[in-house]
Structures are given as structure tokens and as C-alpha cells.
Amino acid sequence: MGSLKGTVLVGLIVWALMGWAAGEPEGQLQGWARAMGMSVSAFSAARGEALYRQENGNAQGGAIGCFSCHTKDPRQPGRTRAGKTIEPMASAVTPTRFTDPAKTEKWFSRNCQDVLGRACTPEEKGDFVTWLTRVKP
Amino acid sequence: MKDSVKGMLVVAGAVIAAVGLFATGPSWGDDEGRGEEHGGMRASRVPVGAPASWKTECGSCHVPYPPAMLPAQSWARIMAGLDRHFGENASLPPAVAAEIGQFLAAEAGWPRDGEGGVARGEPPLRITETPWFRREHREIGDVVWRRAAIGSPANCSACHRQAEQGIFNEHGVKIPK
């Protein structure tokens, strides 16, 4: 019984550590870099910021961008079209940002399609996350 | 005594419902009666056993609207059109969509299949367009709905502070200026 408990405990710790390792933004950055055949250090925070601030025309003739919902300052909370608060995008303010790959990819695919009318490339994702994990609080 | 009063209320309720159904035609998502049956407006309207995916996926852009607030046919229409959801792309992996769809269908509001027959016209896509919603909010004017802190009637949590937990009673209501 005691050894079973021990095994379960060790199993849980290993599982938690694995989850933690896979959940770091770094792991996702490495994945995007591999997909582009480049190194993580080649991602550019400046390009990531430019993507965030880029204004795109929408069907109604207005301008939309990532900032429309996430606000011009990624350290501030944003707001969805339905009025719900969005936690700040900067990792320095919201440490859980970019730590769940399924969540990150889901929102990239939705929001890039919504704002740019196309999917974002792995390079754009890497640039974007590089910038947001470096923004100072 | 109490029981007979209850009995009379039930009969009266059934008559009103029947008159509503056959005289004026059923109205979509009119959940009067059903709310009482589930402990009234005071209780949380989120059923126990709701899948976690529903809260994370349907609660990321707005509060997760309680399933009892629309009939099953409405939820089916919403789930079938997630890629063009009120001007946004809310699409989900098929397995997640199926799990949420089943939950919404099981917990949907009146009329359900076999309970109220099939209403005329398209089932509503919006809670905010159902007769019961309009009735509950008839005292709120257009100017109020458009206030910056509210923006849209669909922004329940602007006024219902516990909407996230499915609680919509009058104690938790505060209309922002």
C-alpha cells in the first residue's frame, strides 16, 4: 500500500514537471523555430511589436489589429467585442501567457484569420511571443 | 391546504402555457415556468456536471451563457455556425464541439422536443432577443444599453456581477454609470 502511494506520488511529480516543461513559452518558441529551420535567437521582438501594432482594414472600412482587443499597451487588460475583460498579454503581468500550447495555437489561428485574413506563420508567432515575453512590467 | 394551492398553481400554469402555445403559437426560449421548476431565478443556472471545456471555450469572449436560457434548437444552430459566430471565428476541434453540443442540448431550456412542440420560424440565436429577456429588462432604455461600460445587452456581467457563476438574481445587479 505504502509503495503504491509512493509510486503514485512520484508519478504525479513527474507528470507535473513534464507539464511545466512543455508549458514554458520557450518550448513553443523552439517548436516554431524548428518549423522555420531557424534558431530561437533569430526571432525579433521588434517585428513582433510591429505585428501587434499593425493596422488592417476590415470589411466595414475601419481599422482593426491585435490591439483592438488587446489594447495598445500589452501590460493593460483588454476587452473582447462582447465586453469581457482579457488578461494583459505581457507575460510579465500575466505569467500564464503562452504556457498552454493548445490555447496559444487556437487563438493564433482565430485571431490571425480574423485580423489578417490568413494564418500567421511560425515566424510571426515566434516574433509575437518573443516581444510579449520581454515587455517589462 | 398548501398542496391544493400548489396544485391550483400548477393547473393555472399549464393552462397559461397551453393558451400561449395554441392561441398565440409557442414563443422561442420563453422559459417562464421552467425557471421556477429549477428553483427559480435565484439559484445558479449553471447545471452541476458542466464540462470544463464549455466554461473555457464558451466563456472566453463573454460569460458562458447558461444552457437553460435558449432552447435546444437554438444551441444546435449556434454550434453549427461557430466559424462565423456573430462576426468572429469561434470554431473548435470536432471532439470539443461535440462534447459542448451534447451538454447544451441536454440542459437546454423550454421548449424542448416533446415538451412544447416545434415553434414557428427560425430558433433565435440570441438570448437577448427572446421574449423573456425583453420582459426582464423592459425597464432598461437604449441609452443605458449603449453606455461605454456596457456596450451590448450580451455583456451580462457588466450588470450581473455573478453572471460568470450563472447567478442572475436581483441582489447581484448593479447597472454601471
Coordinates of C-alpha atoms in Angstrom, one line a residue:
Chain A
M1 CA 0.0 0.0 0.0
G2 CA 2.8 2.4 1.0
S3 CA 4.8 1.6 -2.1
L4 CA 1.7 2.1 -4.3
K5 CA 1.2 5.5 -2.7
G6 CA 4.9 6.3 -3.3
T7 CA 4.6 5.3 -7.0
V8 CA 1.5 7.4 -7.4
L9 CA 3.3 10.4 -5.8
V10 CA 6.4 10.0 -7.9
G11 CA 4.2 9.7 -11.0
L12 CA 2.4 12.9 -10.1
I13 CA 5.6 14.8 -9.6
V14 CA 7.0 13.6 -13.0
W15 CA 3.7 14.4 -14.7
A16 CA 3.7 17.9 -13.1
L17 CA 7.3 18.5 -14.2
M18 CA 6.5 17.4 -17.7
G19 CA 3.6 19.7 -17.8
W20 CA 5.6 22.5 -16.5
A21 CA 8.4 21.9 -19.1
A22 CA 6.0 21.6 -22.0
G23 CA 4.2 24.7 -20.7
E24 CA 7.0 27.2 -20.9
P25 CA 6.8 29.8 -23.7
E26 CA 10.4 28.6 -24.5
G27 CA 9.1 25.2 -25.6
Q28 CA 6.7 26.8 -28.1
L29 CA 9.4 29.2 -29.4
Q30 CA 11.6 26.2 -30.1
G31 CA 8.8 24.5 -32.0
W32 CA 8.2 27.5 -34.2
A33 CA 11.9 27.9 -34.8
R34 CA 12.2 24.2 -35.8
A35 CA 9.3 24.7 -38.2
M36 CA 11.1 27.6 -39.9
G37 CA 14.5 25.9 -39.8
M38 CA 15.9 28.9 -37.8
S39 CA 17.1 29.4 -34.3
V40 CA 15.1 30.9 -31.5
S41 CA 17.6 33.8 -31.3
A42 CA 16.6 34.8 -34.8
F43 CA 13.1 35.8 -33.7
S44 CA 12.7 39.5 -33.5
A45 CA 10.9 41.4 -30.7
A46 CA 10.7 44.4 -33.0
R47 CA 8.9 42.5 -35.7
G48 CA 6.6 41.1 -33.1
E49 CA 5.7 44.5 -31.8
A50 CA 5.1 45.7 -35.4
L51 CA 2.7 42.9 -36.0
Y52 CA 0.9 43.7 -32.7
R53 CA 0.5 47.4 -33.7
Q54 CA -0.2 46.9 -37.4
E55 CA -3.5 48.4 -38.6
N56 CA -5.5 46.3 -41.0
G57 CA -8.6 47.4 -42.9
N58 CA -11.8 45.5 -42.1
A59 CA -14.9 44.9 -44.2
Q60 CA -16.6 47.9 -42.6
G61 CA -13.8 50.3 -43.7
G62 CA -12.4 50.6 -40.2
A63 CA -9.0 49.6 -38.8
I64 CA -8.5 46.5 -36.7
G65 CA -5.4 45.0 -35.3
C66 CA -4.3 42.8 -32.4
F67 CA -4.5 46.0 -30.3
S68 CA -8.3 46.3 -31.0
C69 CA -8.9 43.7 -28.3
H70 CA -5.6 43.5 -26.5
T71 CA -5.2 47.4 -26.3
K72 CA -2.2 49.4 -27.4
D73 CA -0.4 48.7 -24.2
P74 CA 0.0 44.9 -23.7
R75 CA 0.5 45.4 -19.9
Q76 CA -3.1 46.6 -19.7
P77 CA -6.2 44.4 -19.7
G78 CA -8.0 44.2 -23.0
R79 CA -11.6 43.8 -23.9
T80 CA -13.5 41.4 -26.3
R81 CA -16.2 42.7 -28.6
A82 CA -18.8 41.2 -26.2
G83 CA -17.3 43.4 -23.5
K84 CA -15.4 40.7 -21.4
T85 CA -12.1 41.6 -19.9
I86 CA -9.0 40.0 -21.4
E87 CA -6.0 39.5 -19.1
P88 CA -2.9 41.5 -20.2
M89 CA -0.9 39.9 -22.9
A90 CA 2.6 40.6 -21.5
S91 CA 4.0 37.6 -19.6
A92 CA 5.5 40.0 -17.0
V93 CA 1.9 40.9 -16.0
T94 CA 0.1 37.6 -16.8
P95 CA 2.6 34.8 -16.1
T96 CA 0.3 32.1 -17.6
R97 CA 0.6 33.6 -21.1
F98 CA 1.9 31.3 -23.8
T99 CA 2.2 28.4 -21.4
D100 CA -0.5 26.2 -22.8
P101 CA 0.4 25.4 -26.5
A102 CA -3.2 24.2 -27.4
K103 CA -4.6 27.5 -26.2
T104 CA -1.9 29.7 -27.8
E105 CA -2.3 27.9 -31.2
K106 CA -6.1 28.1 -31.0
W107 CA -6.1 31.9 -30.5
F108 CA -3.3 32.5 -33.1
S109 CA -5.4 30.6 -35.7
R110 CA -8.7 32.5 -34.7
N111 CA -7.2 36.0 -34.4
C112 CA -4.8 35.9 -37.3
Q113 CA -7.7 34.8 -39.5
D114 CA -9.9 37.5 -38.0
V115 CA -7.4 40.4 -38.3
L116 CA -5.1 39.5 -41.2
G117 CA -7.5 37.2 -43.2
R118 CA -4.9 34.5 -43.1
A119 CA -3.0 32.2 -40.7
C120 CA 0.2 33.6 -39.0
T121 CA 3.4 31.9 -40.0
P122 CA 5.5 30.2 -37.3
E123 CA 8.0 33.0 -37.7
E124 CA 5.3 35.6 -36.9
K125 CA 4.2 33.6 -33.9
G126 CA 7.7 33.4 -32.6
D127 CA 8.3 37.2 -33.1
F128 CA 5.0 38.0 -31.4
V129 CA 5.7 35.8 -28.3
T130 CA 9.3 36.9 -28.2
W131 CA 8.2 40.5 -27.8
L132 CA 5.4 39.8 -25.3
T133 CA 7.6 37.7 -23.1
R134 CA 10.2 40.6 -23.0
V135 CA 7.9 43.6 -22.4
K136 CA 8.9 45.0 -19.0
P137 CA 6.2 45.3 -16.3
Chain B
M1 CA -54.1 23.4 2.1
K2 CA -50.7 24.3 0.9
D3 CA -50.7 21.3 -1.5
S4 CA -54.0 22.3 -3.0
V5 CA -52.8 25.8 -3.6
K6 CA -49.8 24.4 -5.3
G7 CA -52.0 22.1 -7.4
M8 CA -54.1 25.1 -8.5
L9 CA -51.0 27.0 -9.4
V10 CA -49.7 24.1 -11.5
V11 CA -53.0 23.8 -13.3
A12 CA -53.2 27.5 -13.8
G13 CA -49.6 27.4 -15.2
A14 CA -50.4 24.6 -17.5
V15 CA -53.5 26.5 -18.8
I16 CA -51.5 29.6 -19.4
A17 CA -48.8 27.6 -21.2
A18 CA -51.4 25.8 -23.3
V19 CA -53.1 29.1 -24.2
G20 CA -49.7 30.5 -25.0
L21 CA -48.9 27.5 -27.2
F22 CA -52.2 27.1 -29.1
A23 CA -53.6 30.5 -29.2
T24 CA -50.6 32.7 -30.0
G25 CA -48.2 30.0 -31.1
P26 CA -45.2 29.0 -29.0
S27 CA -42.6 31.6 -28.5
W28 CA -39.0 30.6 -28.7
G29 CA -37.0 30.5 -25.5
D30 CA -39.8 31.6 -23.3
D31 CA -38.6 30.0 -20.1
E32 CA -41.2 31.1 -17.6
G33 CA -42.2 28.2 -15.6
R34 CA -39.0 26.3 -16.3
G35 CA -37.0 28.8 -14.2
E36 CA -39.4 28.1 -11.2
E37 CA -39.1 24.4 -11.8
H38 CA -35.4 24.7 -11.4
G39 CA -35.5 26.6 -8.1
G40 CA -36.3 30.0 -9.6
M41 CA -34.1 32.8 -10.8
R42 CA -32.2 32.9 -7.5
A43 CA -30.2 29.7 -7.9
S44 CA -27.2 29.4 -10.1
R45 CA -28.3 28.5 -13.6
V46 CA -25.2 26.5 -14.4
P47 CA -26.0 22.8 -14.1
V48 CA -23.7 20.6 -12.0
G49 CA -21.5 18.5 -14.1
A50 CA -21.0 21.1 -16.9
P51 CA -17.9 20.0 -18.9
A52 CA -14.8 22.2 -18.2
S53 CA -14.5 22.8 -22.0
W54 CA -17.8 24.6 -22.0
K55 CA -16.6 27.2 -19.4
T56 CA -13.2 27.7 -21.1
E57 CA -14.3 27.7 -24.7
C58 CA -17.7 29.4 -24.4
G59 CA -16.6 31.7 -21.6
S60 CA -13.5 33.3 -23.1
C61 CA -15.2 36.0 -25.2
H62 CA -18.3 36.5 -23.0
V63 CA -19.7 34.9 -19.9
P64 CA -20.7 31.2 -20.5
Y65 CA -24.4 31.7 -21.1
P66 CA -26.4 29.2 -19.1
P67 CA -27.8 26.5 -21.4
A68 CA -31.3 26.8 -19.9
M69 CA -31.6 30.3 -21.5
L70 CA -32.1 29.0 -25.0
P71 CA -34.0 26.1 -26.5
A72 CA -32.0 23.1 -27.9
Q73 CA -32.8 24.1 -31.5
S74 CA -31.0 27.4 -30.9
W75 CA -27.9 25.8 -29.4
A76 CA -27.8 23.4 -32.4
R77 CA -27.8 26.4 -34.8
I78 CA -25.1 28.2 -32.8
M79 CA -22.9 25.1 -32.6
A80 CA -23.3 24.5 -36.4
G81 CA -22.1 28.1 -37.2
L82 CA -19.1 28.6 -34.9
D83 CA -16.8 29.5 -37.7
R84 CA -19.0 32.6 -38.4
H85 CA -20.1 33.3 -34.9
F86 CA -21.5 36.9 -34.6
G87 CA -18.7 38.1 -36.9
E88 CA -16.0 36.1 -35.2
N89 CA -14.4 32.8 -35.7
A90 CA -15.1 30.7 -32.6
S91 CA -14.6 27.3 -34.3
L92 CA -13.5 24.3 -32.1
P93 CA -11.9 20.9 -32.7
P94 CA -14.8 18.4 -33.5
A95 CA -14.4 16.4 -30.3
V96 CA -14.7 19.5 -28.1
A97 CA -17.6 20.9 -30.1
A98 CA -19.4 17.5 -29.8
E99 CA -18.9 17.5 -26.0
I100 CA -20.2 21.0 -25.6
G101 CA -23.1 20.4 -28.1
Q102 CA -24.3 17.4 -26.1
F103 CA -24.2 19.3 -22.9
L104 CA -26.1 22.3 -24.3
A105 CA -28.8 20.0 -25.8
A106 CA -29.2 18.1 -22.6
E107 CA -29.6 21.2 -20.4
A108 CA -31.4 23.5 -22.9
G109 CA -34.4 25.5 -21.9
W110 CA -38.1 25.2 -22.8
P111 CA -39.5 24.2 -25.3
R112 CA -37.6 21.0 -25.8
D113 CA -38.6 18.3 -28.2
G114 CA -41.8 16.8 -27.0
E115 CA -42.3 19.5 -24.4
G116 CA -43.6 22.4 -26.4
G117 CA -43.8 21.1 -30.0
V118 CA -41.9 22.9 -32.7
A119 CA -42.2 26.7 -32.7
R120 CA -42.7 28.6 -35.9
G121 CA -39.9 30.4 -37.6
E122 CA -36.1 30.1 -37.0
P123 CA -35.0 29.4 -33.5
P124 CA -33.3 32.6 -32.1
L125 CA -29.5 32.8 -32.0
R126 CA -29.6 35.4 -29.2
I127 CA -30.8 35.2 -25.6
T128 CA -31.1 38.9 -25.8
E129 CA -33.8 38.6 -28.5
T130 CA -36.0 36.1 -26.6
P131 CA -39.4 37.3 -25.1
W132 CA -38.4 36.5 -21.6
F133 CA -35.2 38.5 -21.8
R134 CA -37.0 41.6 -23.1
R135 CA -39.6 41.2 -20.4
E136 CA -37.0 41.0 -17.6
H137 CA -35.2 44.0 -19.0
R138 CA -38.1 46.2 -20.2
E139 CA -37.1 49.0 -17.8
I140 CA -33.7 49.4 -19.3
G141 CA -33.6 52.0 -22.1
D142 CA -31.4 52.2 -25.2
V143 CA -29.2 54.8 -23.8
V144 CA -28.3 52.5 -20.9
W145 CA -27.5 49.6 -23.2
R146 CA -25.1 51.7 -25.1
R147 CA -23.1 53.1 -22.2
A148 CA -19.4 52.5 -22.6
A149 CA -19.1 50.2 -19.6
I150 CA -21.9 48.0 -21.0
G151 CA -21.7 48.3 -24.8
S152 CA -24.1 45.4 -25.5
P153 CA -27.0 43.6 -23.8
A154 CA -25.0 40.5 -24.4
N155 CA -22.4 41.8 -21.8
C156 CA -24.4 40.3 -18.9
S157 CA -21.6 40.6 -16.4
A158 CA -21.5 44.4 -16.8
C159 CA -24.6 44.5 -14.6
H160 CA -24.9 40.9 -13.2
R161 CA -21.8 40.8 -11.1
Q162 CA -22.1 37.0 -10.6
A163 CA -23.0 36.1 -14.2
E164 CA -19.8 34.2 -14.6
Q165 CA -21.1 31.8 -11.9
G166 CA -24.6 31.6 -13.6
I167 CA -26.2 33.8 -10.9
F168 CA -28.6 36.5 -12.2
N169 CA -30.7 37.4 -9.2
E170 CA -31.5 41.0 -8.3
H171 CA -29.0 41.1 -5.5
G172 CA -26.1 40.9 -7.8
V173 CA -27.3 43.5 -10.2
K174 CA -25.7 46.9 -10.5
I175 CA -26.0 49.0 -13.6
P176 CA -22.7 50.8 -14.3
K177 CA -22.9 54.6 -14.9

